[in-house]
XYZ file of C-alpha atoms in Angstrom:
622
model
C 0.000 0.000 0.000
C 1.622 3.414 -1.088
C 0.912 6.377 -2.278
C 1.870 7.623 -6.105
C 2.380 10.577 -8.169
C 3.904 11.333 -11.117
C 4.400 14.136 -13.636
C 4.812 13.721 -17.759
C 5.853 16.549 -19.396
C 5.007 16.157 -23.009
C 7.129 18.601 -24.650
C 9.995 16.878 -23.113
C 11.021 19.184 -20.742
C 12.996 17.261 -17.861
C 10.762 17.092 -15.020
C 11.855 18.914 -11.728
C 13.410 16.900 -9.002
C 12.034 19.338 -6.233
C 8.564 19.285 -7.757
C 8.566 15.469 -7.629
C 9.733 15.340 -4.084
C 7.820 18.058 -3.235
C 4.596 15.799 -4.434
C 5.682 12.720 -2.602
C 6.206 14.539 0.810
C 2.530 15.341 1.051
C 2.086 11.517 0.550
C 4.074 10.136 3.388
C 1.240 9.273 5.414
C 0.214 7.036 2.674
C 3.596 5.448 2.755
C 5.895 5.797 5.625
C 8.017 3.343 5.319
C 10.313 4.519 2.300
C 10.163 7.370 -0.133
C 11.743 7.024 -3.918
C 11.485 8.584 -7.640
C 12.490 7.835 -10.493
C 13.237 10.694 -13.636
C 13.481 10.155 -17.067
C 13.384 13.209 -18.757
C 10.188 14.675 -19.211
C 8.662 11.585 -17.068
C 8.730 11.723 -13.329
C 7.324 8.859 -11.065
C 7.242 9.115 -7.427
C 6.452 6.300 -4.668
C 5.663 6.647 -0.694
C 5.694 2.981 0.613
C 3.806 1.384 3.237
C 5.524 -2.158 3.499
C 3.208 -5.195 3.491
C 4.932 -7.545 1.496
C 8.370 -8.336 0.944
C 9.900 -5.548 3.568
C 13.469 -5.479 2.214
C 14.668 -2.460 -0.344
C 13.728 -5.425 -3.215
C 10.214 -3.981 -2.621
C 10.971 -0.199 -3.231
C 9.161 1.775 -5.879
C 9.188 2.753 -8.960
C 10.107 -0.981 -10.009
C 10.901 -1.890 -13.584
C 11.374 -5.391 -15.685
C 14.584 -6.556 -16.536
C 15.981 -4.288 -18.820
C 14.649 -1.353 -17.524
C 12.179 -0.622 -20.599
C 8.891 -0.398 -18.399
C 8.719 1.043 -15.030
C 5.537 1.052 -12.240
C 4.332 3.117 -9.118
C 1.502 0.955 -7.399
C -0.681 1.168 -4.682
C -2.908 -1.476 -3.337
C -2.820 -5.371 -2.942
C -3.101 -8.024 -5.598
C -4.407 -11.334 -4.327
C -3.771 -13.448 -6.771
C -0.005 -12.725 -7.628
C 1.151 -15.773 -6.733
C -0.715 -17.557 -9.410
C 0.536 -15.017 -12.112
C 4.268 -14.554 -11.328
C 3.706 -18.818 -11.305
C 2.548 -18.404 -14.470
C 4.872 -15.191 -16.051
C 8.062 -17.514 -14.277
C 7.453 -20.519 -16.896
C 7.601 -18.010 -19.814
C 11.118 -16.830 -18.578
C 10.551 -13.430 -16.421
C 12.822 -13.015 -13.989
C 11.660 -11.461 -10.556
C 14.074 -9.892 -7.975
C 11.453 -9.374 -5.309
C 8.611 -11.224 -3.434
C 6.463 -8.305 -3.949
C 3.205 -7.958 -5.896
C 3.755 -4.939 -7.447
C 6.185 -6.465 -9.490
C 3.719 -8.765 -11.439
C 2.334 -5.730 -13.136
C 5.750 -4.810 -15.700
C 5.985 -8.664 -16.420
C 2.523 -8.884 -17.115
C 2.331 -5.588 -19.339
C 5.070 -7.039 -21.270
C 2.805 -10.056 -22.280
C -0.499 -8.454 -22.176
C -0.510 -4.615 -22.642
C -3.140 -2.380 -21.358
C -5.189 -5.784 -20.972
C -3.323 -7.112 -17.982
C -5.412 -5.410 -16.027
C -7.867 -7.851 -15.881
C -5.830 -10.302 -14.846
C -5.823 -8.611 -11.445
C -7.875 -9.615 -8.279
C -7.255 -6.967 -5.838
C -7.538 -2.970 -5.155
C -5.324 -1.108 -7.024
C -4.618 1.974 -8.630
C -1.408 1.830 -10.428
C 0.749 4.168 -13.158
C 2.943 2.428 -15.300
C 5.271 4.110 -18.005
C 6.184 2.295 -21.034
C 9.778 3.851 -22.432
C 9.630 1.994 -25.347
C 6.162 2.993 -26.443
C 6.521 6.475 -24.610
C 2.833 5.922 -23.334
C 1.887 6.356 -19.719
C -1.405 3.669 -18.547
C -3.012 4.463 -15.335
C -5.339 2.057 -14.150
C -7.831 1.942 -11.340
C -9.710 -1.077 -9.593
C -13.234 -2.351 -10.624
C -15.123 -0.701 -7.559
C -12.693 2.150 -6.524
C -10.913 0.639 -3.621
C -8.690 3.324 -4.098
C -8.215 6.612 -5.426
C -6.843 8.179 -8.333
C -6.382 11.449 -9.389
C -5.301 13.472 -12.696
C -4.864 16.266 -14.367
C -4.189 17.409 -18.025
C -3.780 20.589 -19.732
C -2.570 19.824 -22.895
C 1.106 19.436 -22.053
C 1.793 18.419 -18.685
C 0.397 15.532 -17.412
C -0.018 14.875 -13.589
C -1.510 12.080 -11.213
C -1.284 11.256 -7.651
C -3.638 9.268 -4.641
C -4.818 12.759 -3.303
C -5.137 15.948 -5.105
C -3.111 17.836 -2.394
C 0.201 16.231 -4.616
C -1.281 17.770 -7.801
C -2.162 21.166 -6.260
C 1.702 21.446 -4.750
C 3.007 21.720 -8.283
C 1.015 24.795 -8.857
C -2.504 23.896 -10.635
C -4.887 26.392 -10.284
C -7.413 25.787 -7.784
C -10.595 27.732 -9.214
C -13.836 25.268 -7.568
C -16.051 23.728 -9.970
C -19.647 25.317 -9.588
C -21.201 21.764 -10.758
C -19.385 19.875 -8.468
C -20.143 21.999 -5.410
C -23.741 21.911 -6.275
C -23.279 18.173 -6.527
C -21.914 17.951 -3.092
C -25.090 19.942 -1.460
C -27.356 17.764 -3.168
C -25.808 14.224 -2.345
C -22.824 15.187 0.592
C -19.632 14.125 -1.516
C -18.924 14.696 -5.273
C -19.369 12.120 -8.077
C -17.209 11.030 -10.211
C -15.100 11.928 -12.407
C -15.694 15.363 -10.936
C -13.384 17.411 -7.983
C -14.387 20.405 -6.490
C -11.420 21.534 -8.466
C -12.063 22.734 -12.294
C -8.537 21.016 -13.100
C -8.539 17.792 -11.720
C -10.563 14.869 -12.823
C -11.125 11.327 -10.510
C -10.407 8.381 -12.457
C -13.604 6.675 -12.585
C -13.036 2.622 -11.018
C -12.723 -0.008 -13.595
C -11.509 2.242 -16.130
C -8.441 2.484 -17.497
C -6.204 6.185 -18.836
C -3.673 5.824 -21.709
C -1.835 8.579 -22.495
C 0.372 8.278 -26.098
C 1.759 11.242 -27.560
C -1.112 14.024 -26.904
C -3.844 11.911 -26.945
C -5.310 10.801 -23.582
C -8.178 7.800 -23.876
C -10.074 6.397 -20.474
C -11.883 3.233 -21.251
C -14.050 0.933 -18.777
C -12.829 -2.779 -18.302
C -15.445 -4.038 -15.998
C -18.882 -3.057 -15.212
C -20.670 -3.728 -12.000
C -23.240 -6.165 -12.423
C -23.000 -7.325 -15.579
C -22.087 -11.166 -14.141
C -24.686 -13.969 -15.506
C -27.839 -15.090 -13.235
C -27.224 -18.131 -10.671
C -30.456 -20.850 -10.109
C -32.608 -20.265 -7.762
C -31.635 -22.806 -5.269
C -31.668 -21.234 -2.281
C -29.501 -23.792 -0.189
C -26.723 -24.193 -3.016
C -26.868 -20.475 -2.722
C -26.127 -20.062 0.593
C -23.253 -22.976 0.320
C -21.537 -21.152 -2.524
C -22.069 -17.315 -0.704
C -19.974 -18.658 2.319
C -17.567 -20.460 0.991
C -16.261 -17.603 -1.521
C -16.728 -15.475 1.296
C -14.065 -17.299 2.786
C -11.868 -16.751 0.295
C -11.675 -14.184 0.090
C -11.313 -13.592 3.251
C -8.652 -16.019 3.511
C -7.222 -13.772 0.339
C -6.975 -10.725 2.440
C -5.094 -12.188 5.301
C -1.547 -12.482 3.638
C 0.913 -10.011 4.802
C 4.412 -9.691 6.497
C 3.102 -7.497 8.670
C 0.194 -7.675 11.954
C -3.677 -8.071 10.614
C -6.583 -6.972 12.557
C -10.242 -6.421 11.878
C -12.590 -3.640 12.306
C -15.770 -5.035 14.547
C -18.784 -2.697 14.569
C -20.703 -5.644 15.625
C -23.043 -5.890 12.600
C -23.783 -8.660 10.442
C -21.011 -7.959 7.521
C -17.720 -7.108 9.625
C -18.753 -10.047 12.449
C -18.967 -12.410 9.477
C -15.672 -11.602 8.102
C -14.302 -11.821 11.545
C -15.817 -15.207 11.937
C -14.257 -16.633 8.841
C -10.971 -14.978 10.179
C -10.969 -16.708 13.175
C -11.258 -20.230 11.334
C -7.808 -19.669 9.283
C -5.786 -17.928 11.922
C -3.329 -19.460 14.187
C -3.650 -17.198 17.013
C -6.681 -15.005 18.614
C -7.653 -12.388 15.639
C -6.856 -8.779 17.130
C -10.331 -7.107 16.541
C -11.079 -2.860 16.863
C -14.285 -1.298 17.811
C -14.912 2.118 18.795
C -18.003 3.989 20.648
C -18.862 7.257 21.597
C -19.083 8.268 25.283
C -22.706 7.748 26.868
C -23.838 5.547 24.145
C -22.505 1.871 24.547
C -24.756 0.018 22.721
C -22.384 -0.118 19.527
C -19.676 -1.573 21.909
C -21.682 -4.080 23.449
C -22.480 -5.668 20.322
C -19.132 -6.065 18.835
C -17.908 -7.172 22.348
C -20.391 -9.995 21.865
C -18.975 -11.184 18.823
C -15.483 -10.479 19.851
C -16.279 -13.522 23.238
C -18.314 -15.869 20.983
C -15.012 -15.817 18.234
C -12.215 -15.261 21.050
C -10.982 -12.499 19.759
C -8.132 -10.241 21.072
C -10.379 -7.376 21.493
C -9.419 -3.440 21.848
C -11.955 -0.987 22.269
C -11.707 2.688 22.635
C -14.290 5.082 24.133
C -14.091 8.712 23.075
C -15.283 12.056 23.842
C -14.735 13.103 19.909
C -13.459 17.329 19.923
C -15.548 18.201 17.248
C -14.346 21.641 17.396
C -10.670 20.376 17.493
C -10.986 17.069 14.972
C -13.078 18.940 12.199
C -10.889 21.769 10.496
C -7.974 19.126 10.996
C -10.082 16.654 8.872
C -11.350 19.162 6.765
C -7.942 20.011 5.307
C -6.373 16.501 4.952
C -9.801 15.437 2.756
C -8.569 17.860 -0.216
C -12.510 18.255 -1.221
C -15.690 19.103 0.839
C -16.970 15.396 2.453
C -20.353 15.606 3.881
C -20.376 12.167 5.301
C -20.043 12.391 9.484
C -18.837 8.596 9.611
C -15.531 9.512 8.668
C -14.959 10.911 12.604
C -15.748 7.703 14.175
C -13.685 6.106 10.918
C -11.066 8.666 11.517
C -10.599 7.570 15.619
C -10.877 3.848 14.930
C -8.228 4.059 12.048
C -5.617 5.820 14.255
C -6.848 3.376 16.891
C -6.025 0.282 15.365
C -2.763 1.288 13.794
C -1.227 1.101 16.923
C -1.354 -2.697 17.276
C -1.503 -3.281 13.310
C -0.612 -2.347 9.740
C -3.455 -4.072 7.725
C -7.231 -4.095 8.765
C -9.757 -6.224 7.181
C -13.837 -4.778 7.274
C -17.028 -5.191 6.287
C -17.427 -2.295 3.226
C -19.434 -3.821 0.756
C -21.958 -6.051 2.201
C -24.967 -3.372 2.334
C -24.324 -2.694 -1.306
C -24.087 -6.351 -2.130
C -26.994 -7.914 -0.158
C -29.379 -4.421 0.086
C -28.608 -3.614 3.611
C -30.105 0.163 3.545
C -33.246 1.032 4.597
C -34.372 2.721 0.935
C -34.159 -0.914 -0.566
C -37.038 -1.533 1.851
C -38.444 1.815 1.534
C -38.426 1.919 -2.326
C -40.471 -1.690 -2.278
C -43.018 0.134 -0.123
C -42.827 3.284 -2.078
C -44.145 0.460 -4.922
C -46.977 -0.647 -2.989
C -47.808 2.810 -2.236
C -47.658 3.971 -5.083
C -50.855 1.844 -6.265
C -53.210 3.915 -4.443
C -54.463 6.815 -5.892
C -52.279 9.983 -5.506
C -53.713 12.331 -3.732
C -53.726 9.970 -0.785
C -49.847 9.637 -0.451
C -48.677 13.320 -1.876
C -51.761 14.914 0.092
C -52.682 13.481 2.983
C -50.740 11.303 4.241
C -47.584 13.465 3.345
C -49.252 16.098 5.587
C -49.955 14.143 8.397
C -46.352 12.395 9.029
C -45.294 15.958 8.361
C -47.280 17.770 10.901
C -45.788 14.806 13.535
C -42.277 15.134 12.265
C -43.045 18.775 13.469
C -43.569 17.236 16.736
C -40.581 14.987 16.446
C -37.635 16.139 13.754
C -35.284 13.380 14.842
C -37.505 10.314 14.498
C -35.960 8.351 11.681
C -39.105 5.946 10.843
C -41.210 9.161 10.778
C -38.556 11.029 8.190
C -38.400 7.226 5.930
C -42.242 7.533 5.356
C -42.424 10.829 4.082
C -39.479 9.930 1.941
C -41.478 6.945 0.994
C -44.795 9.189 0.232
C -42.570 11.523 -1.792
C -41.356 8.860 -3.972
C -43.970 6.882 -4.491
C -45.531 8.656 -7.799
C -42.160 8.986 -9.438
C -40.038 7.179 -11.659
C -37.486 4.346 -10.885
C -35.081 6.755 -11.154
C -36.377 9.602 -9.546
C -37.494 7.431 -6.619
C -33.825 6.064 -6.529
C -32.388 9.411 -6.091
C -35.312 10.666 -3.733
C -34.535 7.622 -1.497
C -30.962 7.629 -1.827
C -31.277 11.243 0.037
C -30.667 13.986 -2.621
C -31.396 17.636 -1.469
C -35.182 18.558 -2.329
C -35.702 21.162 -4.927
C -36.910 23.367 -3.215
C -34.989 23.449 -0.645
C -32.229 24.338 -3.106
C -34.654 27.005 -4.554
C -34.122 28.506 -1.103
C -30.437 28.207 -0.225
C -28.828 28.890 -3.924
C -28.257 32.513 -4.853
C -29.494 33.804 -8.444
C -25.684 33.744 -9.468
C -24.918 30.270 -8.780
C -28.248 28.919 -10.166
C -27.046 30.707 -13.415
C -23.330 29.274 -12.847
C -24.430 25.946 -12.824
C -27.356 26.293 -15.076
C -29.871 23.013 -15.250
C -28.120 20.396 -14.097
C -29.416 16.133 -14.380
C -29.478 14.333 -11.127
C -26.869 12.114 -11.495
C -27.878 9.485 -9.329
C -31.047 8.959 -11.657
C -28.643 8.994 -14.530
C -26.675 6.202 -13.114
C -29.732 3.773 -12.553
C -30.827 4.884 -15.885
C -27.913 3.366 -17.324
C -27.759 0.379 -15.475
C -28.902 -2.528 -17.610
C -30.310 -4.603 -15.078
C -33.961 -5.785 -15.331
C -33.967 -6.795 -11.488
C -34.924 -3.613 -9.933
C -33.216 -5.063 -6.411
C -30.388 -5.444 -8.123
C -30.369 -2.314 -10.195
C -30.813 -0.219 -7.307
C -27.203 -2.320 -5.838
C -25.471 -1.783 -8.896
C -26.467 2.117 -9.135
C -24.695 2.098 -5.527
C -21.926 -0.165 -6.283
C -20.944 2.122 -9.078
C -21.319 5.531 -7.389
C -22.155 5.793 -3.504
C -19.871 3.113 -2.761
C -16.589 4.743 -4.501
C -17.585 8.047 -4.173
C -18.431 8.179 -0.271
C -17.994 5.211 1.274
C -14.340 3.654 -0.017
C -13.466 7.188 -0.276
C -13.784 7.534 3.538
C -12.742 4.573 4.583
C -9.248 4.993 2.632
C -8.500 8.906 3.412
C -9.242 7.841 7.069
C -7.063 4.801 7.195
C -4.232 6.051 4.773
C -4.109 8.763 7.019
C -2.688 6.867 9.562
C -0.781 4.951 7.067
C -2.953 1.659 8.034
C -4.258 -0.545 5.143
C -7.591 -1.466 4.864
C -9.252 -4.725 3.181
C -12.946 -5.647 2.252
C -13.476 -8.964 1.572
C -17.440 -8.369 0.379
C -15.730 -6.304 -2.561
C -13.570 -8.935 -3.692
C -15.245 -8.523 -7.452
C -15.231 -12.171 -7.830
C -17.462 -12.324 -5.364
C -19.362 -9.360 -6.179
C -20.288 -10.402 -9.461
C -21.615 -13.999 -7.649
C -23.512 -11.878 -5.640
C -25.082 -9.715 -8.389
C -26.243 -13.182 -9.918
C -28.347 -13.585 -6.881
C -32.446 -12.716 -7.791
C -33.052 -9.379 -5.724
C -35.731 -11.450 -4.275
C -33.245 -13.522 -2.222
C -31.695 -10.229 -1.059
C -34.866 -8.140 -0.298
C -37.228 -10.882 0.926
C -40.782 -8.756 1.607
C -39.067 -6.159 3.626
C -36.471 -8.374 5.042
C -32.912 -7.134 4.087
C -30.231 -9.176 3.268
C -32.285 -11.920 3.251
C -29.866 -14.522 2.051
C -26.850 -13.368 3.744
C -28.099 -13.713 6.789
C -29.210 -17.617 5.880
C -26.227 -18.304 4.364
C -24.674 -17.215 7.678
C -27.007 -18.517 10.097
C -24.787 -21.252 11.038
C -21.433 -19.035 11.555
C -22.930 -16.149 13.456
C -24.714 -16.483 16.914
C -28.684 -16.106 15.937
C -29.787 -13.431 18.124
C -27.008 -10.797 16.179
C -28.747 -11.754 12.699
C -32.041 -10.676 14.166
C -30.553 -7.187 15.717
C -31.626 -4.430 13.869
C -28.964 -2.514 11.620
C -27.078 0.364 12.946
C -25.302 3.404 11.657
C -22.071 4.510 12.206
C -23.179 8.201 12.363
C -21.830 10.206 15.084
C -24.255 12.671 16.753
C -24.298 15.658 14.202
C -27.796 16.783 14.880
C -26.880 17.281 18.823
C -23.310 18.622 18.062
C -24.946 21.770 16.245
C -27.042 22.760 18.986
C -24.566 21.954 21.513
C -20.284 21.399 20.948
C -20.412 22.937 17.345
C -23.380 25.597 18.053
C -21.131 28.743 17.917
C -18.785 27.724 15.376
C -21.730 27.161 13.107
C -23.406 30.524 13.725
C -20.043 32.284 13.458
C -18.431 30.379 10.121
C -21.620 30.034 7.956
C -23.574 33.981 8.977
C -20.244 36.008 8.829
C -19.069 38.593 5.578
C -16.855 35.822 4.582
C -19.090 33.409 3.770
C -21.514 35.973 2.628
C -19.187 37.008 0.110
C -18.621 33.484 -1.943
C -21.981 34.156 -3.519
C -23.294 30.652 -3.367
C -26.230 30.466 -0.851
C -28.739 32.721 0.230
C -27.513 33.734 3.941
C -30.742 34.419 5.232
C -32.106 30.971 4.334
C -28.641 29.609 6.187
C -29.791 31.801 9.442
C -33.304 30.615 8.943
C -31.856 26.474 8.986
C -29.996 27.342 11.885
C -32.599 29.099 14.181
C -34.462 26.350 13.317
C -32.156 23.483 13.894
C -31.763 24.990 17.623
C -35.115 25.348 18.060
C -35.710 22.079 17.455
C -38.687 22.736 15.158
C -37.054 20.320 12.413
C -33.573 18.602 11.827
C -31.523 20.523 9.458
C -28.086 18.716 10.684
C -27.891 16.889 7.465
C -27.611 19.911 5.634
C -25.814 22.287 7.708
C -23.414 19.674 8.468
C -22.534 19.905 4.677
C -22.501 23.981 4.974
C -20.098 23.609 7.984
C -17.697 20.980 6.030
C -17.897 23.731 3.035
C -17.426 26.645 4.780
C -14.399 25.189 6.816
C -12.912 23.718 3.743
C -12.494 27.185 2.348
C -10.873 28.829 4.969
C -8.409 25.384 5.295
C -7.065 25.645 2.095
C -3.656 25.624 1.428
């Protein structure tokens, strides 16, 4: 696990040593184990390692073939390089380390840009072919990790976090489309940055760069695997035992493994099938917020039942403190709160380990979220004639939500009356919690509604384009291929990598993704029973009464914060001349969310939590 950068200059200028080391610096949590570049006239790669295989100087980055003609910077894991340097050793390559990285130049050498798909494993990579003078960059099928680029015609620049790009002096004008995509969903979709400049390379697509032309190309596509049969039990035999390996997969390393343990269904399963493969106790990390134990007592219960070596670590989080710190390593506004309690348990656990294993993926997989329930009822509802849901009924839970802003089941049915006259699409992007109309009608100025003109909702986009008939499964796939990279692995790698730990997901293994994507929705979503099959497939691994526990969040208190800890730095960041003066929302509106919030009259915290993150991102800036 590293972190990479690189610059090309196409003209053939010789690329600056200080602005390559200068690039890697601001990577060294990524990779604190070694630093190294590698110039070759108007090419520059550069490398911060974080050592998980092979620890000796064989292992350092950039690595080339024999002769020197094709050179890589890598970051992430491949699983199955033992099979393919097996394989590349009987046609006569020559390796000089036990590293993985190393498969990729021996592998391009036989298979070009299409040895990519040889690769099980997270990955974003660069590789530079001297020979050809073309650069490839490649990214993983569901955007395990990042990748970022930027191209004005004749310099060419990457690295793992757009603070690397920025340091070599890119201009940083914001992107009016992307903020406005941030307020609606709370993180920015690919391939867009907040940035103008700098573009994310979308997962499971590939960038070749020859000469002046730059092409990016998909290689995989989420959900496009082939229907299983509709045996339930063979199901449930074949879901555990890839499950376990690829779980068995993710525990090879030189270096100590741990687990995150939330105590829900998908990291207690992956600890389970852990603790049948490992010779010694598997060190498991949970964390919990003070005066709320619940979350702890859960994964301490599946920490006893698997005999775990169990660390736990209660916190009193300093919002005030934490926040602008956060802010300003996450390069781009991030609207998603999970990243504190991410954030603590990542700097937690990399105390006792280097490599953590979790449970990302499973929710996505299996329909875990409450709006694959909600947008079955939203079906059901929508039967009925529509006055009665849009009118009526729409009134009523809102007139109680008045009475209680902060009851969850009270804020799903509205979203489910909302929804239930629209389109698949619409409904998706309604359910999936996109920012209401009107309430953007309210908080955009006249000048930014002109800036970013009429813009499509890109979430109903992306389950337009899925072709999936299964409307379970289309709804997965829609998240797979955007909420998962663009907010979930997002977080869980800036918050890890920050703390130069590595983490794993063995439910985004894509070999077993695309088995479970040839599951019927119906075995996923059974009535409104989520992740129906998972939890049968599991029944006999995890103790019964956790299957029947009700899934939890791993939200920190936001909604409390603002009227309490982060009150005054709210009022005083969002309703001051600064913010005023960016010209994007309507401050009285802002004032309006806030006196509200307070008064407890509704919960705003969603949205002002994503003011707060913007505002504070401004005034971080480098």
């Amino acid at each position: 696990m590293c972190g990479i950068a690189g610059k090309l200059n196409l003209g053939g200028e010789p690329v600056e040593p200080e602005a390559l080391e200068r690039m890697a610096r601001l990577l060294a949590h990524r990779g604190p184990d070694d630093q190294s570049v590698l110039l070759d006239g108007g090419l520059g790669l550069a490398a911060r390692r974080l050592a998980i295989l092979d620890l000796s100087p064989a292992g350092q980055q950039p690595l080339a073939n024999e002769d020197g003609s094709i050179w890589v910077v890598f970051n992430g894991e491949i699983y199955n390089f033992p099979e393919l340097r097996a394989e590349l050793e009987t046609k006569g390559h020559r390796f000089r380390s036990r590293t993985d990285t190393e498969i990729l130049v021996h592998l391009y050498e036989e298979e070009g840009p299409g040895a990519v798909e040889r690769l099980r494993g997270m990955f974003a990579f660069a590789l530079w072919d001297r020979r050809r003078r073309r650069l490839l960059l490649a990214r993983d099928r569901l955007g395990k990790k990042p990748l970022f680029y930027a191209f004005d015609g004749r310099t060419f620049r990457f690295a793992s976090e757009m603070k690397a790009i920025l340091a070599d002096g890119m201009a940083q004008e914001v992107d009016p489309l992307a903020l406005h995509y941030y307020l609606s969903y709370r993180y920015i979709p690919h391939p867009l940055t907040i940035f103008r400049s700098i573009r994310k390379l979308p997962p499971a697509h590939l960038l070749l760069l020859s000469g002046d032309m730059l092409r990016i190309k998909p290689y995989w596509q989420v959900g496009a695997s082939a229907g299983q049969d509709g045996d339930e039990q063979a199901l449930c035999q074949e879901l555990v035992q890839r499950l376990q390996e690829a779980v068995r997969l993710r525990m090879a390393s030189d270096v100590p493994v741990g687990a995150f343990l939330s105590g829900g269904i998908d990291s207690s399963a992956v600890v389970a099938l852990m603790a049948e493969v490992s010779p010694a106790p598997v060190r498991t990390f949970a964390v919990g917020f003070e005066g709320d134990g619940d979350d702890l007592e859960r994964a301490r219960r599946v920490a006893r039942a698997f005999g775990t070596a169990h660390h736990e670590l209660v916190v009193k989080p300093d919002a005030v403190g934490l926040l602008p710190r956060l802010v300003c390593h996450l390069d781009e506004p991030f609207g998603d709160p999970s990243i504190i309690p991410t954030w603590y348990l990542a700097r937690f656990a990399r105390e006792h380990v280097t490599v953590a294993l979790n449970g990302d993926g499973g929710d996505e997989t299996f329909a875990g979220y409450g709006k694959y329930w909600q947008n079955r009822a939203a079906g059901w509802l929508g039967v009925l004639p529509r006055p009665f849901h849009d009118g009526l009924l729409d009134r009523s839970i809102s007139f109680l939500r008045r009475l209680a802003p902060e009851t969850r089941r009270l804020t799903s049915l509205q979203a489910i009356c909302r929804s239930a006259s629209l389109s698949h699409p619409e409904r998706y992007a309604v359910l999936s919690g996109t920012l209401e109309e009107t309430a953007r009608a309210k908080l955009y100025t006249a000048d930014f509604r002109a800036a970013i003109g009429n813009p499509p909702d890109l979430l109903a986009e992306r389950y337009r384009a899925i072709p999936i008939e299964d409307r379970v499964n289309r709804m997965l796939a829609a998240d797979a291929s955007g909420f998962l990279p663009d907010d979930l692995l997002y977080k869980m790698d800036m918050a890890t990598m920050a703390h130069g730990l590595e983490a794993r997901s063995p439910f985004l293994d894509h070999r077993f993704v695309e088995f479970a994507f040839g599951i019927p929705g119906s075995f996923k979503l059974r009535g409104l029973r989520r992740k129906f099959i998972l939890k049968k497939a599991l029944s006999g691994i995890l103790p019964a009464d956790l299957l029947s526990l009700p899934k939890r969040g791993f939200d920190p208190p936001v909604a409390r914060w603002l009227r309490e800890d982060l009150r005054e730095m709210a009022a005083d960041l969002l309703l001051d001349g600064t913010a005023r003066g960016r010209g994007y929302l309507r401050a009285p509106f802002v004032e309006a969310l806030l006196d509200a919030h307070r008064q407890r009259r509704a919960d705003w915290s969603p949205l002002l939590w994503k003011l707060l993150v913007l505002e504070l991102w401004h005034r971080t800036r480098r």
